[in-house]
Short mmCIF file of C-alpha atoms in Angstrom, two decimals:
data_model
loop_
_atom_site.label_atom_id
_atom_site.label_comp_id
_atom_site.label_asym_id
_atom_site.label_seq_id
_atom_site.Cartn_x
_atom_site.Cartn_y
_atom_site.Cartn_z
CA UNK M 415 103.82 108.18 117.61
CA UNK M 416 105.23 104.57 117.52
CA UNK M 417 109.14 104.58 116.74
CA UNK M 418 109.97 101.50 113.94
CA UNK M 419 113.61 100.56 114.92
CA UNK M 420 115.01 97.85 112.10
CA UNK M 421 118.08 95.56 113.82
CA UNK M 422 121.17 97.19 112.48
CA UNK M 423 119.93 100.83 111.77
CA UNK M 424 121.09 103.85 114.05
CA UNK M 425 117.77 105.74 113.85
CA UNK M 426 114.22 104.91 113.96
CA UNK M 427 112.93 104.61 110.24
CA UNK M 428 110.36 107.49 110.88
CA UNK M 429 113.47 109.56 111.84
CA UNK M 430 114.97 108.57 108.56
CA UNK M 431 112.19 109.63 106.72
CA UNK M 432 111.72 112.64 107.94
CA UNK M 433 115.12 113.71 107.86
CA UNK M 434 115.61 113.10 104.54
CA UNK M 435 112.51 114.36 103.31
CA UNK M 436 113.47 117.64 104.63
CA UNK M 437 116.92 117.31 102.89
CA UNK M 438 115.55 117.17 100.18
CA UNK M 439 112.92 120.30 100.67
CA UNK M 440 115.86 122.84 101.25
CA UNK M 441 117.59 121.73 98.43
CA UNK M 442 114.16 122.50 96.65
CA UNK M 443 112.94 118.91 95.62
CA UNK M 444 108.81 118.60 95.59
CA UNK M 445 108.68 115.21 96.50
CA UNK M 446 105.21 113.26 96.12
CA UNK M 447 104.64 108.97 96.55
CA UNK M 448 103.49 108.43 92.76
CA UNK M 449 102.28 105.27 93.09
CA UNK M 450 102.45 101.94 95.85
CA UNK M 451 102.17 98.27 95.14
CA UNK M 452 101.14 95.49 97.58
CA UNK M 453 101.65 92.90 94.96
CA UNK M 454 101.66 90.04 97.64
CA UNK M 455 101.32 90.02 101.49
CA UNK M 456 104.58 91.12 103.33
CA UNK M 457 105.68 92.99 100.17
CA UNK M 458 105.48 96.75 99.59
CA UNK M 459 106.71 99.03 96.85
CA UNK M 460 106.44 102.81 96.49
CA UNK M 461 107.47 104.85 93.32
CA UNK M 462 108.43 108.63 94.45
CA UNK M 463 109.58 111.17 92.40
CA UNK M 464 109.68 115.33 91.90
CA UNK M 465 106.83 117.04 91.72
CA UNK M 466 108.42 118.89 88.88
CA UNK M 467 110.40 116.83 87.23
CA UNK M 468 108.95 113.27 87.01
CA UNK M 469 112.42 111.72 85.71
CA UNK M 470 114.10 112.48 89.18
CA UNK M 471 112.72 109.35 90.83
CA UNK M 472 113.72 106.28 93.34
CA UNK M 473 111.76 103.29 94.27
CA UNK M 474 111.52 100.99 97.06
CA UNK M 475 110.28 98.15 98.57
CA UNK M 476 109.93 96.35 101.83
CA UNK M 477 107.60 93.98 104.33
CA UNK M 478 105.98 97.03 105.30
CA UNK M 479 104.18 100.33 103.79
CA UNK M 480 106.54 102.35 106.10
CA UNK M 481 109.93 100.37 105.41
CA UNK M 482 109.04 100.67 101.27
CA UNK M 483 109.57 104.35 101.79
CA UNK M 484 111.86 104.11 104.39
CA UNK M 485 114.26 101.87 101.50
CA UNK M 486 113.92 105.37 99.27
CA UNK M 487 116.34 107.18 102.22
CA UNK M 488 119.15 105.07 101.78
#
């Protein structure tokens, strides 16, 4: 798998994903991507929230699909 490293960042952002995906999972969150936007080129959104409880949400945004998501680990 190809590592994205952003200038600046200690970890790859697939690293970063992961590892706070699985934060999340033991502390019992269901996360699931409700909904992406590629409103323009070089612009990505994603809206994820809990499973079970749609009002716990974040979104995020970025130049790519993968750094949208990656902006929801911050």
């Amino acid at each position: 798998m190809t590592q994205t490293f952003i200038p600046g960042k200690d970890a790859a952002l697939e690293d970063s994903i992961a590892r706070f995906q699985q934060k999340l999972s033991d502390l019992g969150f269901q996360i699931e991507e409700a909904s992406w936007l590629n409103p323009v080129p070089n612009v990505w959104s994603v809206h994820i929230r809990d499973k079970e409880c749609a009002l716990c949400f974040t979104n995020g945004k970025g130049a790519t699909k993968k750094s949208g998501a990656g902006f929801c680990t911050r």
